[in-house]
Short mmCIF file of C-alpha atoms and ligand atoms in Angstrom, two decimals:
data_model
loop_
_atom_site.label_atom_id
_atom_site.label_comp_id
_atom_site.label_asym_id
_atom_site.label_seq_id
_atom_site.Cartn_x
_atom_site.Cartn_y
_atom_site.Cartn_z
CA MET S 1304 214.45 79.44 223.10
CA ASN S 1305 214.87 75.74 224.03
CA ASN S 1306 212.18 74.13 226.34
CA GLY S 1307 211.02 77.75 227.18
CA LYS S 1308 214.50 78.76 228.28
CA THR S 1309 216.62 81.75 227.25
CA ASP S 1310 219.92 81.47 225.08
CA ILE S 1311 222.32 82.95 227.45
CA LYS S 1312 225.29 83.17 225.24
CA SER S 1313 223.11 85.52 222.72
CA LEU S 1314 222.88 88.18 225.50
CA THR S 1315 225.27 91.17 225.50
CA LEU S 1316 226.80 92.04 228.75
CA ALA S 1317 224.12 94.88 229.25
CA GLN S 1318 221.24 92.46 228.61
CA LEU S 1319 222.81 89.84 230.99
CA GLU S 1320 223.29 92.65 233.70
CA VAL S 1321 219.60 93.26 233.43
CA ALA S 1322 218.67 89.64 233.56
CA VAL S 1323 221.00 89.14 236.76
CA THR S 1324 219.44 92.18 238.62
CA LYS S 1325 216.01 91.19 237.88
CA VAL S 1326 216.57 87.90 240.03
CA GLY S 1327 217.90 90.11 242.86
CA GLU S 1328 221.76 89.38 242.30
CA PRO S 1329 224.27 92.05 242.33
CA LYS S 1330 225.46 93.44 238.74
CA PHE S 1331 228.99 92.06 238.88
CA ARG S 1332 227.74 88.49 238.60
CA ALA S 1333 226.70 89.25 235.25
CA GLY S 1334 230.38 89.95 234.45
CA GLN S 1335 231.35 86.68 235.89
CA ILE S 1336 228.85 84.60 233.97
CA TYR S 1337 229.74 86.39 230.72
CA GLY S 1338 233.56 85.43 231.22
CA TRP S 1339 232.57 81.96 231.79
CA LEU S 1340 230.67 81.86 228.71
CA HIS S 1341 232.92 83.92 226.36
CA GLN S 1342 236.51 83.54 227.68
CA LYS S 1343 236.48 80.16 229.44
CA GLY S 1344 234.07 78.26 227.23
CA ALA S 1345 231.95 76.91 230.11
CA GLN S 1346 229.34 74.45 228.82
CA SER S 1347 227.31 74.11 231.96
CA PHE S 1348 226.36 76.39 234.88
CA SER S 1349 227.88 73.90 237.35
CA GLU S 1350 231.34 74.64 236.14
CA MET S 1351 230.83 78.43 237.19
CA GLN S 1352 232.61 77.64 240.64
CA ASN S 1353 232.62 81.41 241.87
CA LEU S 1354 228.95 81.65 241.46
CA PRO S 1355 226.69 80.85 244.62
CA LEU S 1356 225.00 77.49 244.06
CA ALA S 1357 221.54 79.00 244.41
CA LEU S 1358 222.47 81.17 241.55
CA ARG S 1359 223.76 78.48 239.33
CA ARG S 1360 220.37 76.53 239.97
CA LEU S 1361 218.54 79.51 239.06
CA LEU S 1362 220.42 79.94 235.81
CA ASP S 1363 219.87 76.27 235.06
CA GLU S 1364 216.05 76.76 235.39
CA GLY S 1365 215.83 79.96 233.01
CA PHE S 1366 218.63 79.69 230.57
CA TYR S 1367 220.66 77.33 228.39
CA ILE S 1368 224.16 77.41 226.94
CA ASN S 1369 224.34 76.86 223.19
CA ALA S 1370 226.75 74.47 222.01
CA LEU S 1371 227.82 72.83 218.58
CA THR S 1372 228.77 69.33 217.55
CA VAL S 1373 231.28 68.48 214.83
CA LEU S 1374 229.48 66.45 212.28
CA ARG S 1375 232.23 66.27 209.81
CA LYS S 1376 235.70 67.74 209.51
CA GLN S 1377 237.84 67.93 206.37
CA VAL S 1378 241.42 68.89 206.39
CA SER S 1379 243.02 69.98 203.03
CA ALA S 1380 246.59 69.58 201.94
CA ASP S 1381 247.11 73.36 202.39
CA GLY S 1382 245.97 73.11 206.07
CA THR S 1383 242.39 74.44 205.55
CA VAL S 1384 240.12 72.89 207.86
CA LYS S 1385 236.30 72.79 207.04
CA TYR S 1386 233.95 72.07 209.61
CA LEU S 1387 230.15 70.89 209.28
CA PHE S 1388 228.61 71.85 212.80
CA ARG S 1389 225.47 70.47 214.00
CA LEU S 1390 223.34 73.04 215.74
CA LEU S 1391 221.04 72.17 218.68
CA ASP S 1392 217.96 71.68 216.49
CA GLY S 1393 219.73 69.49 214.13
CA ASN S 1394 220.46 71.96 211.40
CA THR S 1395 223.97 72.22 210.15
CA VAL S 1396 226.23 74.89 209.09
CA GLU S 1397 229.79 75.14 207.73
CA THR S 1398 232.70 77.08 209.07
CA VAL S 1399 236.16 77.17 207.25
CA LEU S 1400 239.50 77.79 209.06
CA MET S 1401 242.11 79.13 206.72
CA ARG S 1402 245.85 79.31 207.43
CA HIS S 1403 247.81 82.45 206.13
CA HIS S 1404 251.30 83.74 206.85
CA HIS S 1405 249.79 86.80 208.61
CA GLY S 1406 247.59 84.53 210.73
CA ASN S 1407 244.60 82.29 210.93
CA SER S 1408 241.35 83.31 209.72
CA LEU S 1409 237.91 82.09 210.03
CA CYS S 1410 234.95 81.98 207.54
CA VAL S 1411 231.84 81.74 209.55
CA SER S 1412 228.15 81.30 208.52
CA SER S 1413 225.16 83.77 209.50
CA GLN S 1414 222.21 81.86 208.45
CA VAL S 1415 221.08 77.95 207.68
CA GLY S 1416 220.59 78.28 203.77
CA CYS S 1417 220.08 81.75 202.23
CA ARG S 1418 217.26 83.24 200.39
CA MET S 1419 219.28 85.69 198.14
CA GLY S 1420 219.33 83.02 195.13
CA CYS S 1421 222.66 83.99 193.58
CA ARG S 1422 222.90 81.72 190.72
CA PHE S 1423 226.60 80.25 191.25
CA CYS S 1424 226.20 79.71 195.01
CA ALA S 1425 225.28 76.41 196.76
CA SER S 1426 224.14 77.86 200.02
CA THR S 1427 220.88 79.22 198.50
CA ILE S 1428 219.90 76.38 196.52
CA GLY S 1429 217.49 74.86 199.34
CA GLY S 1430 216.52 78.39 200.36
CA LEU S 1431 216.62 79.99 203.90
CA ILE S 1432 215.93 77.55 206.63
CA ARG S 1433 216.41 80.11 209.55
CA ASN S 1434 218.88 82.75 210.92
CA LEU S 1435 221.77 81.76 213.28
CA ALA S 1436 221.41 83.23 216.71
CA PRO S 1437 224.52 85.49 218.08
CA SER S 1438 225.59 82.32 220.10
CA GLU S 1439 225.45 80.12 217.14
CA ILE S 1440 227.71 82.67 215.15
CA LEU S 1441 230.27 82.96 218.20
CA ASP S 1442 230.17 79.31 218.95
CA GLN S 1443 231.62 78.82 215.43
CA ILE S 1444 234.77 80.72 216.55
CA TYR S 1445 234.91 79.12 220.03
CA PHE S 1446 234.39 75.50 218.85
CA SER S 1447 236.82 75.66 215.94
CA GLY S 1448 239.32 77.46 218.04
CA ARG S 1449 239.21 74.80 220.67
CA GLU S 1450 238.96 71.81 218.37
CA SER S 1451 241.88 72.88 216.24
CA GLY S 1452 244.06 74.40 219.13
CA LEU S 1453 244.75 77.42 216.93
CA ARG S 1454 244.18 81.08 217.42
CA ILE S 1455 241.73 82.69 215.52
CA ASP S 1456 243.19 86.11 214.37
CA SER S 1457 240.47 87.32 211.89
CA LEU S 1458 236.99 86.57 210.83
CA VAL S 1459 235.20 86.70 207.63
CA LEU S 1460 231.41 86.68 207.59
CA MET S 1461 231.55 84.96 204.29
CA GLY S 1462 230.03 81.46 204.94
CA MET S 1463 226.47 80.24 204.38
CA GLY S 1464 223.92 83.14 204.44
CA GLU S 1465 223.59 86.86 204.03
CA PRO S 1466 224.72 88.57 207.15
CA LEU S 1467 222.59 91.62 206.36
CA ASP S 1468 219.48 89.68 206.09
CA ASN S 1469 219.98 88.59 209.53
CA TYR S 1470 220.96 92.08 210.69
CA ASP S 1471 220.04 92.42 214.27
CA ASN S 1472 221.45 89.09 215.24
CA VAL S 1473 224.72 89.93 213.38
CA MET S 1474 224.95 93.24 215.06
CA THR S 1475 224.61 91.59 218.55
CA PHE S 1476 227.24 89.13 217.62
CA LEU S 1477 229.64 91.86 216.68
CA ASP S 1478 229.01 93.45 219.94
CA ILE S 1479 229.74 90.37 221.98
CA LEU S 1480 232.71 89.63 219.88
CA SER S 1481 234.62 92.70 220.49
CA SER S 1482 233.62 93.17 224.25
CA PRO S 1483 236.76 93.38 226.46
CA GLU S 1484 235.13 90.96 228.86
CA GLY S 1485 234.50 88.53 225.87
CA LEU S 1486 236.94 87.39 223.08
CA ASN S 1487 237.80 91.08 222.89
CA MET S 1488 238.35 90.97 218.86
CA SER S 1489 238.58 94.32 217.24
CA HIS S 1490 236.25 94.91 214.33
CA ARG S 1491 239.34 95.75 212.42
CA HIS S 1492 239.98 92.06 212.01
CA VAL S 1493 236.42 91.47 210.82
CA SER S 1494 235.02 91.41 207.00
CA LEU S 1495 231.36 91.34 206.61
CA SER S 1496 230.29 90.27 203.15
CA THR S 1497 227.10 91.18 201.42
CA CYS S 1498 225.43 90.67 198.19
CA GLY S 1499 224.17 94.37 198.47
CA LEU S 1500 221.22 95.00 200.61
CA VAL S 1501 221.40 98.78 200.43
CA ASP S 1502 219.11 100.12 203.20
CA ARG S 1503 221.16 97.82 205.65
CA ILE S 1504 224.40 99.18 204.27
CA ASP S 1505 223.12 102.66 205.27
CA GLU S 1506 222.28 101.38 208.70
CA LEU S 1507 225.58 99.85 209.19
CA ALA S 1508 227.48 103.02 208.01
CA ALA S 1509 225.63 104.80 210.73
CA LYS S 1510 226.86 102.75 213.21
CA LYS S 1511 230.59 103.73 212.12
CA LEU S 1512 232.03 100.25 213.03
CA GLN S 1513 235.56 99.69 211.91
CA LEU S 1514 235.07 96.45 210.17
CA THR S 1515 235.67 95.93 206.35
CA LEU S 1516 232.61 95.91 204.12
CA SER S 1517 233.07 93.32 201.24
CA ILE S 1518 230.65 93.71 198.54
CA SER S 1519 229.71 90.86 196.28
CA LEU S 1520 229.71 92.61 192.84
CA HIS S 1521 230.64 89.92 190.36
CA ALA S 1522 229.40 91.90 187.37
CA SER S 1523 229.98 95.45 185.90
CA ASP S 1524 226.76 95.84 184.05
CA ASP S 1525 223.13 95.37 185.31
CA LYS S 1526 222.10 92.81 182.69
CA THR S 1527 224.79 90.38 183.83
CA ARG S 1528 224.54 91.05 187.48
CA SER S 1529 220.79 90.61 187.34
CA ASP S 1530 221.17 87.35 185.47
CA ILE S 1531 223.56 85.95 188.26
CA MET S 1532 222.13 87.78 191.33
CA PRO S 1533 218.47 88.43 191.74
CA ILE S 1534 219.35 91.09 194.43
CA ASN S 1535 220.25 93.37 191.53
CA ASN S 1536 216.53 93.65 190.54
CA ARG S 1537 215.99 95.40 193.84
CA TYR S 1538 219.29 97.44 194.11
CA ASN S 1539 221.13 97.77 190.95
CA ILE S 1540 224.66 98.59 190.35
CA ASP S 1541 224.50 102.39 190.60
CA THR S 1542 222.37 102.33 193.71
CA LEU S 1543 224.87 99.82 195.37
CA LEU S 1544 227.95 101.93 194.49
CA SER S 1545 226.12 105.17 195.94
CA ALA S 1546 225.58 103.31 199.20
CA CYS S 1547 229.36 102.23 199.09
CA ARG S 1548 230.48 105.71 198.68
CA ARG S 1549 228.11 106.96 201.65
CA TYR S 1550 229.60 103.85 203.53
CA LEU S 1551 233.15 105.04 203.05
CA LYS S 1552 232.24 108.41 203.66
CA ALA S 1553 230.88 107.66 207.07
CA THR S 1554 233.34 105.08 208.18
CA GLY S 1555 236.57 106.16 206.32
CA ARG S 1556 237.11 102.36 205.73
CA ARG S 1557 238.23 101.07 202.19
CA ILE S 1558 235.61 98.98 200.51
CA SER S 1559 236.42 95.60 199.41
CA PHE S 1560 234.72 94.14 196.24
CA GLU S 1561 234.53 90.54 195.49
CA TYR S 1562 234.35 89.44 191.90
CA SER S 1563 234.04 85.66 190.88
CA LEU S 1564 235.12 85.22 187.44
CA ILE S 1565 232.85 82.81 185.57
CA ASP S 1566 233.86 81.40 182.23
CA GLY S 1567 232.14 83.44 179.29
CA VAL S 1568 229.83 85.26 181.73
CA ASN S 1569 231.65 88.20 183.37
CA ASP S 1570 235.43 87.73 182.43
CA THR S 1571 236.35 89.63 179.24
CA ASP S 1572 238.66 92.49 178.98
CA GLY S 1573 235.43 94.54 178.28
CA HIS S 1574 233.91 93.42 181.44
CA ALA S 1575 237.07 94.62 183.30
CA ALA S 1576 237.36 98.03 181.47
CA ARG S 1577 233.57 98.53 182.49
CA LEU S 1578 234.35 97.51 186.07
CA ALA S 1579 237.59 99.82 186.09
CA ALA S 1580 235.34 102.79 185.14
CA LEU S 1581 232.65 102.13 187.83
CA LEU S 1582 235.24 101.98 190.59
CA ARG S 1583 237.35 104.81 189.38
CA GLY S 1584 237.91 107.43 192.25
CA LEU S 1585 236.39 104.97 194.82
CA ASN S 1586 238.98 103.99 197.68
CA CYS S 1587 238.64 100.24 197.19
CA HIS S 1588 240.34 96.79 196.52
CA VAL S 1589 238.93 94.09 194.30
CA ASN S 1590 239.51 90.56 195.05
CA LEU S 1591 239.07 88.29 192.13
CA ILE S 1592 237.98 84.74 192.73
CA PRO S 1593 237.90 81.76 190.35
CA VAL S 1594 234.35 80.57 190.51
CA ASN S 1595 234.11 77.42 192.60
CA PRO S 1596 232.06 75.26 190.21
CA VAL S 1597 228.88 73.92 192.02
CA GLN S 1598 227.43 70.44 191.00
CA GLU S 1599 223.85 71.87 190.41
CA ARG S 1600 224.84 74.90 188.21
CA PRO S 1601 226.34 75.29 184.91
CA TYR S 1602 228.98 77.80 185.78
CA GLY S 1603 232.64 77.00 185.11
CA LYS S 1604 235.91 78.55 186.29
CA SER S 1605 237.20 81.27 183.99
CA LYS S 1606 240.51 80.81 182.02
CA ARG S 1607 241.21 84.45 182.30
CA VAL S 1608 241.74 85.32 185.78
CA ALA S 1609 245.33 86.49 185.41
CA ALA S 1610 244.46 88.48 182.25
CA PHE S 1611 241.51 90.11 183.99
CA CYS S 1612 243.53 91.11 187.07
CA GLU S 1613 246.23 92.56 184.73
CA LYS S 1614 243.74 94.84 182.86
CA LEU S 1615 242.28 96.07 186.03
CA THR S 1616 245.63 96.82 187.31
CA ASN S 1617 246.70 98.40 184.07
CA LEU S 1618 243.53 100.75 184.38
CA GLY S 1619 244.63 101.73 187.96
CA ILE S 1620 242.41 99.65 190.08
CA ASN S 1621 243.84 97.79 193.04
CA ALA S 1622 243.14 94.10 192.39
CA THR S 1623 244.53 90.77 193.59
CA ILE S 1624 243.66 87.16 192.98
CA ARG S 1625 242.40 85.35 196.00
CA ARG S 1626 244.39 82.34 196.86
CA GLU S 1627 242.47 79.28 196.48
CA LEU S 1628 242.46 77.47 199.90
CA GLY S 1629 241.05 74.05 200.46
CA SER S 1630 239.99 73.64 196.80
CA ASP S 1631 240.44 69.94 197.28
CA ILE S 1632 237.88 69.81 200.13
CA SER S 1633 234.89 71.32 198.39
CA ALA S 1634 235.31 74.48 199.99
CA ALA S 1635 232.68 76.56 197.97
CA CYS S 1636 229.99 77.84 200.59
CA GLY S 1637 227.30 75.28 201.21
CA GLN S 1638 228.51 72.27 199.28
CA LEU S 1639 229.67 70.19 202.26
CA ARG S 1640 226.29 70.79 203.89
CA ARG S 1641 224.33 69.82 200.62
CA GLN S 1642 226.37 66.51 200.25
CA THR S 1643 225.63 65.63 203.85
CA GLU S 1644 222.00 66.90 204.11
CA GLY S 1645 219.60 64.34 205.24
CA GLY S 1646 222.35 61.55 204.94
CA ILE S 1647 224.63 59.93 207.41
CA PRO S 1648 227.96 61.56 207.35
CA GLN S 1649 230.56 59.45 205.60
N1 SAH P 2408 225.89 86.59 201.35
C1 SAH P 2408 227.09 86.93 201.52
C2 SAH P 2408 228.13 86.30 202.04
C3 SAH P 2408 228.32 84.91 201.73
S1 SAH P 2408 228.92 84.07 200.39
C4 SAH P 2408 227.58 87.70 200.03
O1 SAH P 2408 226.83 87.44 199.04
O2 SAH P 2408 228.66 88.31 199.94
C5 SAH P 2408 230.86 84.89 200.19
C6 SAH P 2408 231.37 85.00 198.81
O3 SAH P 2408 231.47 83.75 198.06
C7 SAH P 2408 230.40 86.12 198.01
O4 SAH P 2408 231.15 86.91 197.25
C8 SAH P 2408 229.70 85.23 197.11
O5 SAH P 2408 229.06 85.73 195.95
C9 SAH P 2408 230.72 84.18 196.92
N2 SAH P 2408 230.39 82.84 196.26
C10 SAH P 2408 229.43 82.01 196.61
N3 SAH P 2408 229.42 81.01 195.87
C11 SAH P 2408 230.63 80.91 194.88
C12 SAH P 2408 231.20 80.06 194.11
N4 SAH P 2408 230.49 78.93 193.82
N5 SAH P 2408 232.24 80.38 193.68
C13 SAH P 2408 232.90 81.40 193.92
N6 SAH P 2408 232.46 82.67 194.82
C14 SAH P 2408 231.20 82.13 195.36
#
């Protein structure tokens, strides 16, 4: 809400049709408005030339169009672009555009801050400020696409926030994202990353979406995982992996596991062997990430990334090391926002 107005870009086409017919307009007007918002990037109702003037006025009275402002932009030597966007209420979120040989992917945020408390993560240090609206997640795609002039081929919900802790808005976002009258992006090009909210994973499985579920595992025993990820006290590794098996069965989609290697914490051959034993027989892929050190935290980069990967591979687990992109521009989630928070951007 903004001056009591409704956020029109957060409405699905079906919801917009209801709103339009309520004010006595024919249903097809909703499709026109939706196209202006999600395909043409309209930022005001006055741009919507094919709508009658009276309807444009009516829309202006009851609705607002969300927008983002680029507060900071950093370009890495490898072409990675990191945006710090300012939201309408002054909060900020980070979005990272990565260039791969197979296309461009965008890492989007789902919340301002986060309440999951993972010890190595910068996004959670100040707690959760608020959920992002569907429009604010969509606009990270629209604005970074427009600003960079690049086509966004795929998305990862791996920026700030826990997407399954903002479940309803993220589901609406996914609906609008894939609608043919909108950006028309297939869920096959979307990865959703979660620290492991098991009840929500089950809800998501029931929807049978074709997205890739990424699980932030980061440890192969409960003691280590609980030390670095408080969520493990609610849903332990066994409970989480059972949910992954149910997800796989319901959707047929291979699961992706993220494992950030932290020096002396989770990176021994013993940890790798235990991980291999846990994942045996599960159709999955392990993404190994050298932890990105965060100023406020004591965790350092593992020196055993290649050895850990080799151990897993030898044990028959499908594992790769994630290419580090944008490491020269503080690309770890939440770092740019923390540096800029409360201050004037340099
Ligand atoms: N809340 C979601 C998505 C956001 S973070 C989740 O937990 O999955 C995206 C990934 O980056 C997660 O795997 C997260 O654990 C990892 N991550 C966060 N901070 C990191 C850091 N400093 N170094 C390496 N990986 C990090």
